[in-house]
Coordinates of C-alpha atoms and ligand atoms in Angstrom, one line a residue:
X1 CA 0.0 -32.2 -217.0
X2 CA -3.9 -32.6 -215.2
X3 CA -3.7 -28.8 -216.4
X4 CA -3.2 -29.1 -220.0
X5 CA -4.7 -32.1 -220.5
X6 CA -8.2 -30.4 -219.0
X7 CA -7.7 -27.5 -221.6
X8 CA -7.8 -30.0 -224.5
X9 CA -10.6 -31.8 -223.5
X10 CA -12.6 -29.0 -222.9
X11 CA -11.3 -27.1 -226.6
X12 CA -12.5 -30.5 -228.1
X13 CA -16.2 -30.3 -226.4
X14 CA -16.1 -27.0 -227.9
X15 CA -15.0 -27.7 -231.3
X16 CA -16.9 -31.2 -231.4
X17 CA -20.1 -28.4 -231.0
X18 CA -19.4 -26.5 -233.9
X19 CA -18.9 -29.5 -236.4
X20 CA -22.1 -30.8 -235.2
X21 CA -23.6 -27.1 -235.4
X22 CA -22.4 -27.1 -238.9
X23 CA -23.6 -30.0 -240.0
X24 CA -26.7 -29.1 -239.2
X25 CA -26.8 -26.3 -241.6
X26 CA -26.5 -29.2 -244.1
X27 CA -29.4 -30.3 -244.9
X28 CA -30.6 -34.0 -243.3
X29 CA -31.4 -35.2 -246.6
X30 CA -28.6 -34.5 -248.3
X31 CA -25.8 -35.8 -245.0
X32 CA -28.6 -39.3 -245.1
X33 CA -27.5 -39.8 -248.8
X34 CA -23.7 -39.2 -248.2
X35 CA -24.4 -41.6 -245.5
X36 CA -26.3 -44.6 -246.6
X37 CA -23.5 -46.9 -246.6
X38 CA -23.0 -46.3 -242.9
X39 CA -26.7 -45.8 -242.0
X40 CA -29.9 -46.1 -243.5
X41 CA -33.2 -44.2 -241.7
X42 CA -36.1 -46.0 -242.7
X43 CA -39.9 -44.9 -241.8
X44 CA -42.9 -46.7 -242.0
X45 CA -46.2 -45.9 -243.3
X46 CA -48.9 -48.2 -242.1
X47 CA -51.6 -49.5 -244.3
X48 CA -53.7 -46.9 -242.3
X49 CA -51.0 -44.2 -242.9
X50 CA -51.3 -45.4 -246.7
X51 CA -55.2 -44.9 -246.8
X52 CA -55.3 -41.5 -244.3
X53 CA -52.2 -39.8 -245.3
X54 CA -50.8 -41.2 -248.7
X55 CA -53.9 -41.7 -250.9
X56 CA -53.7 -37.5 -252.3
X57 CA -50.6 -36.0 -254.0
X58 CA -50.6 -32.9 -251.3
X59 CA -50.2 -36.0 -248.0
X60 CA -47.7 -37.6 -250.2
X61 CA -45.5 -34.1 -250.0
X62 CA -46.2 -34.0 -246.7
X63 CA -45.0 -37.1 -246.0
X64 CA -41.8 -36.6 -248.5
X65 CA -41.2 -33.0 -246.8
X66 CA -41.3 -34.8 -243.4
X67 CA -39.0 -38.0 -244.1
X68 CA -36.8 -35.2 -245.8
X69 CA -36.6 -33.0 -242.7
X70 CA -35.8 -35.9 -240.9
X71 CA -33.0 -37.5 -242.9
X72 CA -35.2 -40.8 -244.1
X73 CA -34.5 -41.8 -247.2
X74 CA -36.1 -45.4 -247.1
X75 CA -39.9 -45.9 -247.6
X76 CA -41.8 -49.1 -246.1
X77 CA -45.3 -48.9 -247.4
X78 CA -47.6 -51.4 -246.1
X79 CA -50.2 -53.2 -247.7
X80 CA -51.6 -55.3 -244.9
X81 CA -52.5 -54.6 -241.3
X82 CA -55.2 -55.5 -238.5
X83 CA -57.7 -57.1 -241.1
X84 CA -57.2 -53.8 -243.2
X85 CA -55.6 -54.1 -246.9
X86 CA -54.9 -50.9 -248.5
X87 CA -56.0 -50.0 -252.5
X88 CA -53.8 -51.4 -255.0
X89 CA -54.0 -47.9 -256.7
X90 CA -52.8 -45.8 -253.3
X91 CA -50.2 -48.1 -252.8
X92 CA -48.4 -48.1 -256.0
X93 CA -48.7 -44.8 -257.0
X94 CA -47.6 -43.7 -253.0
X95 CA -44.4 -46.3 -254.0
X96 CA -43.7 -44.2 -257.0
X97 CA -44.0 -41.1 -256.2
X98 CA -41.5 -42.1 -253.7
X99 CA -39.2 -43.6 -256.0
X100 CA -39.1 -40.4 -258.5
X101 CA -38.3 -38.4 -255.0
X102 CA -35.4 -40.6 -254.6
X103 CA -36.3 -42.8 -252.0
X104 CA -35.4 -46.9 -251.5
X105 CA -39.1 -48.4 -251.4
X106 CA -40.1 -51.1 -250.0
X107 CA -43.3 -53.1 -248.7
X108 CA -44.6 -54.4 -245.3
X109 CA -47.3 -56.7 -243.8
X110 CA -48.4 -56.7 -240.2
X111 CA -50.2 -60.4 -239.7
X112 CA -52.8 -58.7 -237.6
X113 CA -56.6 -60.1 -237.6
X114 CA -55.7 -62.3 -240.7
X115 CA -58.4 -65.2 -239.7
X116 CA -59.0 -67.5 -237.2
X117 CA -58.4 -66.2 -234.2
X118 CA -55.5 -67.6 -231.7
X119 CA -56.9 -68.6 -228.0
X120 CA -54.0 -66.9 -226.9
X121 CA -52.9 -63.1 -227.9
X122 CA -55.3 -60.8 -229.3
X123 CA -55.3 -60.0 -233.0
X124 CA -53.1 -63.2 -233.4
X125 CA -54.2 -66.2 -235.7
X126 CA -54.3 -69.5 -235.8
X127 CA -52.0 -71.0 -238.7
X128 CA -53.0 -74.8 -238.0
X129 CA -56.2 -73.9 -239.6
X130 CA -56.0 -74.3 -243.6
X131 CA -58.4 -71.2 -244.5
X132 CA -56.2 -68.5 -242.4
X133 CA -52.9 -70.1 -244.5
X134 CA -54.8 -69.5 -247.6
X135 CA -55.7 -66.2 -246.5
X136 CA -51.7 -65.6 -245.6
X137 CA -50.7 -66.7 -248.9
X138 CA -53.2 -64.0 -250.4
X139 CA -52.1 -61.4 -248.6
X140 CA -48.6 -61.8 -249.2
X141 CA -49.0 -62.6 -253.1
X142 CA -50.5 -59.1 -253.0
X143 CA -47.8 -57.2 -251.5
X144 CA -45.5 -59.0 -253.6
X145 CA -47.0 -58.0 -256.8
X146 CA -45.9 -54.5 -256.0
X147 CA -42.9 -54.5 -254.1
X148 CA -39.7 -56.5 -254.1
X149 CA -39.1 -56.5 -250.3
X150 CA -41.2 -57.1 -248.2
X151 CA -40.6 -56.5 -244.8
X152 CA -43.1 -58.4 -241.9
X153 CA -43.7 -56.5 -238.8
X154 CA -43.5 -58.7 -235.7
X155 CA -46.6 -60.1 -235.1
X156 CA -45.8 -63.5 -237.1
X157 CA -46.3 -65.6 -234.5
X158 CA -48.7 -67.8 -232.8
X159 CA -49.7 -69.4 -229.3
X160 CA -53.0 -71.5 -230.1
X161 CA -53.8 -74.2 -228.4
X162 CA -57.2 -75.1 -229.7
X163 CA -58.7 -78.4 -230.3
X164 CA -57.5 -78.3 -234.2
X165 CA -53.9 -77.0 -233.1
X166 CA -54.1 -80.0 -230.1
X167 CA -54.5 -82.7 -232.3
X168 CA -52.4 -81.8 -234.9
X169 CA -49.5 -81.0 -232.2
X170 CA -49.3 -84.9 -231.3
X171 CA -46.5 -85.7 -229.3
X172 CA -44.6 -82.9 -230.0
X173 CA -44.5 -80.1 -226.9
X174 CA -46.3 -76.7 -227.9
X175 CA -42.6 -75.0 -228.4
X176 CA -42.0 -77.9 -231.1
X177 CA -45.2 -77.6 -232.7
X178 CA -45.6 -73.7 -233.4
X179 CA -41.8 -73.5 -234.0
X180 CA -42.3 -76.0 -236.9
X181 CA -45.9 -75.1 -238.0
X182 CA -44.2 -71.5 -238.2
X183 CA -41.4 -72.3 -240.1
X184 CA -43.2 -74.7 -242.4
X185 CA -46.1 -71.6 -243.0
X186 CA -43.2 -69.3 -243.4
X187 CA -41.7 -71.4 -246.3
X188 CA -45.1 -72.4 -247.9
X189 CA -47.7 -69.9 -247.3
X190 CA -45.3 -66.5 -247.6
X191 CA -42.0 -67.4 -249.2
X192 CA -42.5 -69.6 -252.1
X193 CA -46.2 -67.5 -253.1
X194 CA -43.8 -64.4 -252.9
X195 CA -41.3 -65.6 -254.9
X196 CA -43.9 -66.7 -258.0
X197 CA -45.9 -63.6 -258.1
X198 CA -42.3 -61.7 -258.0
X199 CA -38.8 -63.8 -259.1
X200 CA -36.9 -60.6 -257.2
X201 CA -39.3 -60.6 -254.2
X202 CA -37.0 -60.8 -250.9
X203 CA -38.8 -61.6 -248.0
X204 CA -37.6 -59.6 -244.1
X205 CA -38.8 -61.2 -240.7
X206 CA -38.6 -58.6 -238.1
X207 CA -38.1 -60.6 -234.8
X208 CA -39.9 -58.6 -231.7
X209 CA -37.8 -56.7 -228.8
X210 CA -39.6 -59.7 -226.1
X211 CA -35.8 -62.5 -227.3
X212 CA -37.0 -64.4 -224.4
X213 CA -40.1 -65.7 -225.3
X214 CA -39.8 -66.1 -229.3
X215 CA -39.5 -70.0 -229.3
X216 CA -42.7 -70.0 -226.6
X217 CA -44.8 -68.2 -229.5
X218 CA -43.6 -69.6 -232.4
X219 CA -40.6 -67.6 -233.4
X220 CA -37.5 -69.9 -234.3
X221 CA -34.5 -67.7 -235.0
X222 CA -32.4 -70.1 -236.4
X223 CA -34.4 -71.9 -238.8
X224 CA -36.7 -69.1 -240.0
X225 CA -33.5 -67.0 -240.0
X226 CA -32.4 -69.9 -242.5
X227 CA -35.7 -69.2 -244.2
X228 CA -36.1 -66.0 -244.7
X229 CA -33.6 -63.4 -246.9
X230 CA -33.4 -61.0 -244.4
X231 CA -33.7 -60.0 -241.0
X232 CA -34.4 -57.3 -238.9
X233 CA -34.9 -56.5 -234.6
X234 CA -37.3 -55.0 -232.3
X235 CA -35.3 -52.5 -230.3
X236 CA -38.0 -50.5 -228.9
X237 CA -37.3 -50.5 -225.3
X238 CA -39.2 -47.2 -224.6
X239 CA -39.3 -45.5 -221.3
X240 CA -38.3 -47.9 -218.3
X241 CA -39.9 -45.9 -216.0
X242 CA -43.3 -46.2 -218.0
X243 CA -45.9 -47.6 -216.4
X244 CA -48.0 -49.1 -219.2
X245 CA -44.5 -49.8 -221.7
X246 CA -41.7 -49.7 -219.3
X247 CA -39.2 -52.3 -217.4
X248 CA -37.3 -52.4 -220.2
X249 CA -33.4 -51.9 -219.8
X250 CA -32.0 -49.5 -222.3
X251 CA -29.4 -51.7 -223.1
X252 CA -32.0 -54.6 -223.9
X253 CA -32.0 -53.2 -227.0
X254 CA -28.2 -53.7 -227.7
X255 CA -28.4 -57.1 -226.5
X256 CA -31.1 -58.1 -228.7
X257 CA -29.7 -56.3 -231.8
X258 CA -26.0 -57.7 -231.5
X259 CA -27.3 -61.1 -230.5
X260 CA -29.3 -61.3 -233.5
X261 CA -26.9 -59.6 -235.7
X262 CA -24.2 -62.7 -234.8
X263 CA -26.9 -65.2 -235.9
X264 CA -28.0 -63.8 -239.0
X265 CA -24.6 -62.4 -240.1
X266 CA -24.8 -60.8 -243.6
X267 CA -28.5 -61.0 -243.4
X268 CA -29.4 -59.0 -240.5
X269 CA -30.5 -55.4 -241.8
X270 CA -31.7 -52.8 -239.3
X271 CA -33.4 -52.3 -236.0
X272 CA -36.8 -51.0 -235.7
X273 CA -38.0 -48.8 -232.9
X274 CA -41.3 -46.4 -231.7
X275 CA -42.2 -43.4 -229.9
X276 CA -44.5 -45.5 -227.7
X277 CA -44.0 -44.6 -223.8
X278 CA -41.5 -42.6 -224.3
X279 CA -39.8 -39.2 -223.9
X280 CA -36.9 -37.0 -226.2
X281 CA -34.0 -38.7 -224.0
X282 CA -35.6 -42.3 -223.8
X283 CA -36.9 -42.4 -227.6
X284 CA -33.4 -41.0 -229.1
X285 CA -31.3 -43.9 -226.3
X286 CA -33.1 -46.1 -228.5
X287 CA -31.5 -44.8 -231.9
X288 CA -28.0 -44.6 -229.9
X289 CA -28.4 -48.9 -228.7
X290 CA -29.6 -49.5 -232.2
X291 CA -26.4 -47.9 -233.9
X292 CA -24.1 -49.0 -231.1
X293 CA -25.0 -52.3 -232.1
X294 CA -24.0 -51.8 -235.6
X295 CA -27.3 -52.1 -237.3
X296 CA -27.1 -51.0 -240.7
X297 CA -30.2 -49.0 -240.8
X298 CA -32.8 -47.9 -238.7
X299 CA -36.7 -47.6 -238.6
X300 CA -38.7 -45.1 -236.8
X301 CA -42.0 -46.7 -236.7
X302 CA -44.3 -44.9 -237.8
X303 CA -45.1 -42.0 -239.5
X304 CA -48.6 -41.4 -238.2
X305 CA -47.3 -42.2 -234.7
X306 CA -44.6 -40.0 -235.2
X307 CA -47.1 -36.8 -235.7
X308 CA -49.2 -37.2 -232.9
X309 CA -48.5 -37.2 -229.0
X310 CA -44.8 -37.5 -227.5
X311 CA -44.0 -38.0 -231.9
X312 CA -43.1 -34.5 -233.0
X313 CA -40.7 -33.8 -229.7
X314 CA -38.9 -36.8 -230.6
X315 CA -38.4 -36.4 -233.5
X316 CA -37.0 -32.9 -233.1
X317 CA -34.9 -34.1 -230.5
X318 CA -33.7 -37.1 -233.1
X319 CA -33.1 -35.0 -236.0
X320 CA -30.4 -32.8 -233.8
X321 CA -28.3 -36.3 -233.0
X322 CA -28.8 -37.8 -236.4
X323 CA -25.2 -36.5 -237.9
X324 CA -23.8 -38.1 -234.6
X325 CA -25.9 -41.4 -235.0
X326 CA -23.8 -41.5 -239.3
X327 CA -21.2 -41.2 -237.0
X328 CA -20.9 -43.9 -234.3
X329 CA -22.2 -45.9 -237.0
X330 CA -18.8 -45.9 -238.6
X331 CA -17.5 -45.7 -235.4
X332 CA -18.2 -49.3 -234.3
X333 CA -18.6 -50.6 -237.9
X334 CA -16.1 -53.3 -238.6
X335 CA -14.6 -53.3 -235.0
X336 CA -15.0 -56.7 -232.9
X337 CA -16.6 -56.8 -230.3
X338 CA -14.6 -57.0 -227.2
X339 CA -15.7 -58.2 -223.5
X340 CA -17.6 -60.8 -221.2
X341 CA -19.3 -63.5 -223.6
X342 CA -22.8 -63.4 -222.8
X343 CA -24.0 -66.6 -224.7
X344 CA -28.2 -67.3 -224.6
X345 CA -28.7 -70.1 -226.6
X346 CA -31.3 -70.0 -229.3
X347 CA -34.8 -71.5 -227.8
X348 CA -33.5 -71.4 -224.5
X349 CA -35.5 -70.9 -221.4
X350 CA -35.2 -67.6 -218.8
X351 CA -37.2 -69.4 -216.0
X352 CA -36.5 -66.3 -213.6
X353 CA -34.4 -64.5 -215.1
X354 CA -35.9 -62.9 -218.0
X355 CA -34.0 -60.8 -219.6
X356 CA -31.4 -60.6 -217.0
X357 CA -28.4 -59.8 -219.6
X358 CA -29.8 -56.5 -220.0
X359 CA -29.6 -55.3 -216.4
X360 CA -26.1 -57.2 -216.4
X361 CA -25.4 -54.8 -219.0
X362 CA -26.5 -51.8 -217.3
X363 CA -23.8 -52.8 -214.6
X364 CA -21.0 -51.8 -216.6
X365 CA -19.6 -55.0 -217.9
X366 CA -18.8 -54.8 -221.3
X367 CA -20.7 -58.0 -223.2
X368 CA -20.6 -59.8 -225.8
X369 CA -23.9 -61.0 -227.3
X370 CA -23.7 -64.5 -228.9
X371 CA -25.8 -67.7 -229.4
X372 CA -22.9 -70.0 -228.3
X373 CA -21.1 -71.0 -225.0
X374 CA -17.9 -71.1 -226.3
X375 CA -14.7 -71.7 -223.6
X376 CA -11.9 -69.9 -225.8
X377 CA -13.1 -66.3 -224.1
X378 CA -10.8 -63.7 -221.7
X379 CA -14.5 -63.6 -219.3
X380 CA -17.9 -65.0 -219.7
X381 CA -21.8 -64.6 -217.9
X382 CA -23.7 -66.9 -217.9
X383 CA -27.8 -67.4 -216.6
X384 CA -29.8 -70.2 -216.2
X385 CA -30.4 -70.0 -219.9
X386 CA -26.9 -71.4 -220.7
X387 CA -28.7 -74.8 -219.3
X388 CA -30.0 -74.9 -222.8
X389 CA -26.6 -76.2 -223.7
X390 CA -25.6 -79.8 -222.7
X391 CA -22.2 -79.3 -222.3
X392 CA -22.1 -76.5 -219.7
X393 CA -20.9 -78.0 -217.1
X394 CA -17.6 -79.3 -218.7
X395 CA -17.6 -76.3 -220.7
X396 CA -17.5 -74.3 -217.2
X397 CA -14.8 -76.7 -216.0
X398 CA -12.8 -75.7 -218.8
X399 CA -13.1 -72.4 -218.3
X400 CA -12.3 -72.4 -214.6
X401 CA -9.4 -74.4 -215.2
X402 CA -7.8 -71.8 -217.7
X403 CA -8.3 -69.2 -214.8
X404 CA -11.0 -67.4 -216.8
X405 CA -13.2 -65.5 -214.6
X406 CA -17.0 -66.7 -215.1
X407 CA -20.0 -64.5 -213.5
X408 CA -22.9 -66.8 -213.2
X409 CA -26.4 -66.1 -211.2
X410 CA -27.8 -67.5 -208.1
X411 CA -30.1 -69.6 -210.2
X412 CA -27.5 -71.2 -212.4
X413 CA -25.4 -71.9 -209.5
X414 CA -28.2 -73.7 -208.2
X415 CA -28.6 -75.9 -211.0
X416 CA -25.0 -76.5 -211.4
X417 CA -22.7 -79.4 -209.7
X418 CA -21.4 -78.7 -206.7
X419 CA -17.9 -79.7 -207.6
X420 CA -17.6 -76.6 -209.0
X421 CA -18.8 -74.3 -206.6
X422 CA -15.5 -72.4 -204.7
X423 CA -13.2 -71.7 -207.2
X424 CA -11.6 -68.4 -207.2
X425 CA -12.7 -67.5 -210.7
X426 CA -16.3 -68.4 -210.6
X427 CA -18.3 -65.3 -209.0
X428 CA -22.1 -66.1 -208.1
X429 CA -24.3 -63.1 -208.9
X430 CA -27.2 -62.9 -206.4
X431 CA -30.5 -62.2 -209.0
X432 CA -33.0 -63.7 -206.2
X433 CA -35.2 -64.1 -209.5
X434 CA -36.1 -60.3 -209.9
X435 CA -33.1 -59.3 -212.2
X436 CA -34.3 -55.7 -212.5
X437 CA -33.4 -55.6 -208.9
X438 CA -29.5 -55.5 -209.8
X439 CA -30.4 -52.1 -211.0
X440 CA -30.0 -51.0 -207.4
X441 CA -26.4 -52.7 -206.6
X442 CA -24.0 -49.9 -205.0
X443 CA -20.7 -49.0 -206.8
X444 CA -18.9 -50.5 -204.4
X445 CA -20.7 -53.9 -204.7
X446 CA -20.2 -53.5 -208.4
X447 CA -16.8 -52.9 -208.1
X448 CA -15.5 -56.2 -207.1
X449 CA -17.0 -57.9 -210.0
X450 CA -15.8 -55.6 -212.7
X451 CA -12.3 -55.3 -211.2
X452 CA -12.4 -59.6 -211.8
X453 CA -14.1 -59.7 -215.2
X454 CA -11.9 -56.7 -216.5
X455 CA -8.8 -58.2 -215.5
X456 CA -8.5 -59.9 -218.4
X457 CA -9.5 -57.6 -220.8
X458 CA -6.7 -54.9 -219.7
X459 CA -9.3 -52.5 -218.1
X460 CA -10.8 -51.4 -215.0
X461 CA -13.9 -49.3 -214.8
X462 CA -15.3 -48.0 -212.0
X463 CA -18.6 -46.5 -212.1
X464 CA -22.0 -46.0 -210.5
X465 CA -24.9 -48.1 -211.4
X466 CA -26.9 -47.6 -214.9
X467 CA -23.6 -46.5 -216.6
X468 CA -22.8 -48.8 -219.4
X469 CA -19.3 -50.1 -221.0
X470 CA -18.8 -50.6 -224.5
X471 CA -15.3 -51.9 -226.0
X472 CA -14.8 -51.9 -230.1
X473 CA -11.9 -53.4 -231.3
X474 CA -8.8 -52.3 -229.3
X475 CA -8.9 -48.6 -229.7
X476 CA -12.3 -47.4 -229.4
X477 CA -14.6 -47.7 -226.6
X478 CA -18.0 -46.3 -225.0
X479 CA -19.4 -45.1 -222.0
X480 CA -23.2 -44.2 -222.0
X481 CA -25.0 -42.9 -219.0
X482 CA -28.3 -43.4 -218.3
X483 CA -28.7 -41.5 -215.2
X484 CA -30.4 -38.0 -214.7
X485 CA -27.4 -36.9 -213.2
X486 CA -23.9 -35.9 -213.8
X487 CA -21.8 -39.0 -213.2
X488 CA -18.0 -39.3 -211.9
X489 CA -16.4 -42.6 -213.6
X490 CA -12.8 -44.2 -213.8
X491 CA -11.1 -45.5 -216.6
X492 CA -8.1 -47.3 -216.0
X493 CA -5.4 -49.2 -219.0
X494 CA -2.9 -52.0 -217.8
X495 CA -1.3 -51.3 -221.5
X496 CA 1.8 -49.6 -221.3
X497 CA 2.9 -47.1 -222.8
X498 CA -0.8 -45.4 -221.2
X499 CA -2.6 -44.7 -224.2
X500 CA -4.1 -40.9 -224.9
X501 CA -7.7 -40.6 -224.7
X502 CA -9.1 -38.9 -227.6
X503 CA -13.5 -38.2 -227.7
X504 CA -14.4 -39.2 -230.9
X505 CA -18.0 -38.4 -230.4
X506 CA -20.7 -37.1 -227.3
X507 CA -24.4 -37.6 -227.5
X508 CA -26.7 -35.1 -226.6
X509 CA -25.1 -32.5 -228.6
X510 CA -24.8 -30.3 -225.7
X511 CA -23.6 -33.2 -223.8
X512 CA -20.5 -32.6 -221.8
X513 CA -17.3 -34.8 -221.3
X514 CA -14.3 -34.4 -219.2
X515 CA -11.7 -37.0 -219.1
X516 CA -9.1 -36.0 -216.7
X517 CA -5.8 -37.5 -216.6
X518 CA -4.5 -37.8 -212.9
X519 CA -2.0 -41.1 -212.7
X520 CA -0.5 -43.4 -215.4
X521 CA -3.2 -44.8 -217.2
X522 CA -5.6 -43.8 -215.3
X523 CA -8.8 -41.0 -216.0
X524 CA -11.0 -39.7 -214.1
X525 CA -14.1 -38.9 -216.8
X526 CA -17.4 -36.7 -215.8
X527 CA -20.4 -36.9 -217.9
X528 CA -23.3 -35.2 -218.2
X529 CA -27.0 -36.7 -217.5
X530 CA -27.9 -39.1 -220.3
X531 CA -24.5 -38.8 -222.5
X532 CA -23.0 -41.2 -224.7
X533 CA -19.4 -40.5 -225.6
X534 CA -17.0 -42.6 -227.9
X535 CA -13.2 -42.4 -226.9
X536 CA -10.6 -43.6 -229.5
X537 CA -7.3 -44.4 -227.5
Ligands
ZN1 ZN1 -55.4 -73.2 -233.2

């Protein structure tokens, strides 16, 4: 039986090689248009892009051969960035020369250098002061005369606390104030201009990768979500061994994409990622989050990054796992989510543990991304951030009382009653406010957790460290591992009769799988350094 059921696992590595093999002799171009539906790959080209590589017909084919080669079949062309507005005349005959090639087109604005500068971030303005919103409305007006989306890159924030921005703040804390000067701007200054130079003019706000500090600059993801027509996510985690970009969590950009994607529902587009920091196996990870997370389209930013430095090997590297990106897309498309509830409420504060579900996520534990504590869940986490909600603690009581197993960290536990502290289904997490530090917990600390959180769910895993869970529905699942080394995992189903494992897809190409069956219900599964693969069961 362990005989046979090696053989077909190996025949289907072999055989999943040659599909992918000969769906590379299709051309990109012509799989990304079967494929739209499923995925969309989106580039952008800056307004620097527009005036150094756009503005003659020869770096237009260039730039049509590339996105060709490389399976994009959306344009973003920007009007607006760092002070710099690009000519009317590049822009719109760049937009239709794209259209006649058969691409989707559509606009972008980066609010860099607009006007009066914030005392906080470089490059970032202040909106309190009248002249800078008349220059926003301007700019936006101008992109919306050409295009009818327009996407804005996520610098649409602010964190000024200047005398003007002081008095007109009052009473309110700064969190209150550049929330609602933000959301007021957004409806004044870009929508409604937008929307009377251009009646079809749909406006997107991309919302940064940094979740934990949007309401602390200005970013209010439920009302501007409210706001705008669309929305898209940073997912750019990069390298997390990067000095200068790094200490990221791949899986932060899964969080971020599926937490998002619950609030904005039908609204939330794609994800939007760079080559920044980053190497082949860390810049295509961030393709494989983005689609796990069932965005529907995705947006290497940008093309002129993309040609120069670490750009051209990623892209390579990308273009050999796009056929497998179309399809995990429909892999997980249309499949609830299944796991731990991992609720961080809109606005709510990290304290010390910034971006803590992401490590969490890297343990293993299957989550479930959502704004909401809710108690009807099989297992839930919850950080200090779930303080945000003022029922927690009877919220936890009712939880603990229907036996569901709640992990909470060291800080929460801190902050919470201590009538609640020793029940059997409440397991404390030890963070010690450095939650990369859970990034070195053994597999046999790990294991006690899981084997409580899984319970529920029908499952046990049993991994090492940095290999991460994903559960669609209730017959698909992932396993992705971010290790430079072959890993040894087990995969074990309470569900009788023991379903059959069948690999639905690996990532690298040349990735390699084995799932071994050696006791009911139980595999034994090997993978490869940095391999994603998708079992259906
Ligand atoms: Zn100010």
């Amino acid at each position: 039986m362990k005989q046979s059921y090696l053989i077909k696992c190996a025949a289907a590595v072999v055989v999943l090689f040659f599909a992918a093999s000969g769906v590379r002799a299709q051309s990109l171009w012509d799989l990304a248009n079967q494929n739209k539906a499923a995925l969309m790959i989106s580039t952008l080209f800056s307004a620097q892009d527009v005036r150094d590589r756009l503005s003659s017909d020869q770096g237009i084919d260039q730039a049509i051969d590339w996105c060709k080669k490389t399976g994009v079949t959306h344009a973003f062309i920007e009007s607006f960035r760092d002070g710099y507005t690009a000519e009317k005349k590049a822009l719109e005959h760049a937009r239709d020369r794209f259209r006649e090639a058969g691409f989707d087109v559509s606009g972008c604005v980066t609010t860099t250098k607009v006007g009066k500068d914030s005392t906080g971030w470089t490059n970032i303005a202040c909106y309190t002061d009248e002249p800078t919103q008349k220059r926003i409305q301007e700019i936006f007006e101008y992109a919306a005369s050409m295009f009818d989306e327009i996407m804005i890159d996520d610098f649409w924030f602010t964190d000024c606390q200047c005398s003007d921005c002081r008095k007109a703040r009052g009473d309110k804390s700064w969190v209150e104030y550049h929330c609602d000067l933000m959301t007021r701007v957004s409806r004044d200054r870009v929508l409604a201009p937008a929307r009377a130079v251009n009646k079809q003019a749909k406006v997107i706000i991309k919302y940064p990768q940094w979740y934990e500090d949007f309401h602390n600059r200005g970013y209010d993801v439920v009302r501007e979500t409210a706001e705008f027509d669309r929305i898209w996510v940073g997912t750019e985690t990069r390298d997390p061994d990067n000095e200068r970009w790094g200490k990221k969590a791949q899986y932060e950009a899964y969080y971020i994409m599926r937490w998002l994607g619950g609030i904005g529902g039908a609204k939330c587009g794609g994800g939007w990622f760079d080559p920044f920091g980053t190497h082949e196996d860390t810049y295509v990870e961030q393709a494989r989050q983005t689609v796990l997370a069932d965005a529907k389209e995705m947006l290497l930013f940008c093309y002129g990054a993309l040609l120069r430095d670490t750009g051209p090997a990623n892209v390579e590297r990308l273009r050999t796992e796009i056929p497998g990106l179309f399809q995990l897309a429909k892999l997980v498309r249309g499949k609830p989510l299944k796991g731990i509830a991992a609720p961080k409420p809109p606005n709510s504060d990290a304290f010390d543990e910034q971006y803590v579900y992401d490590f969490v996520g890297m343990l293993g534990l299957p989550l479930v991304p959502t704004a909401e504590v809710r108690t009807d869940v099989k297992a839930a986490f919850l950080p200090v951030h779930a303080m945000k909600d003022p029922q927690l603690a009877d919220k936890l009581k009712t939880m603990l009382a229907a036996k569901t197993p709640v992990l909470i960290t060291d800080g929460l536990a801190k902050k919470l009653p201590a009538s609640l502290a020793g029940d059997e289904n409440l397991l404390v997490l030890k963070v010690g406010e450095k939650p990369n530090s859970l990034l070195d917990l053994a597999r046999e600390e790990l294991k006690p957790i899981r084997d409580k959180l899984l319970a529920p769910l029908g499952i046990r895993f049993d991994a090492p460290n940095r290999v991460a869970l994903y559960l669609f529905g209730d017959h698909c699942l992932a396993v992705e591992n971010f290790n430079d080394e072959t890993i040894g995992a087990s995969l074990g189903f309470q569900a009788l009769p023991v379903p059959t494992l069948k690999q639905a897809l690996v990532l690298p190409v040349n990735g390699s799988v084995l799932a071994l069956s050696y006791e009911a219900g139980q595999f034994e599964l090997r993978l490869s350094p940095r391999t994603l693969v998708v079992f259906e069961y």
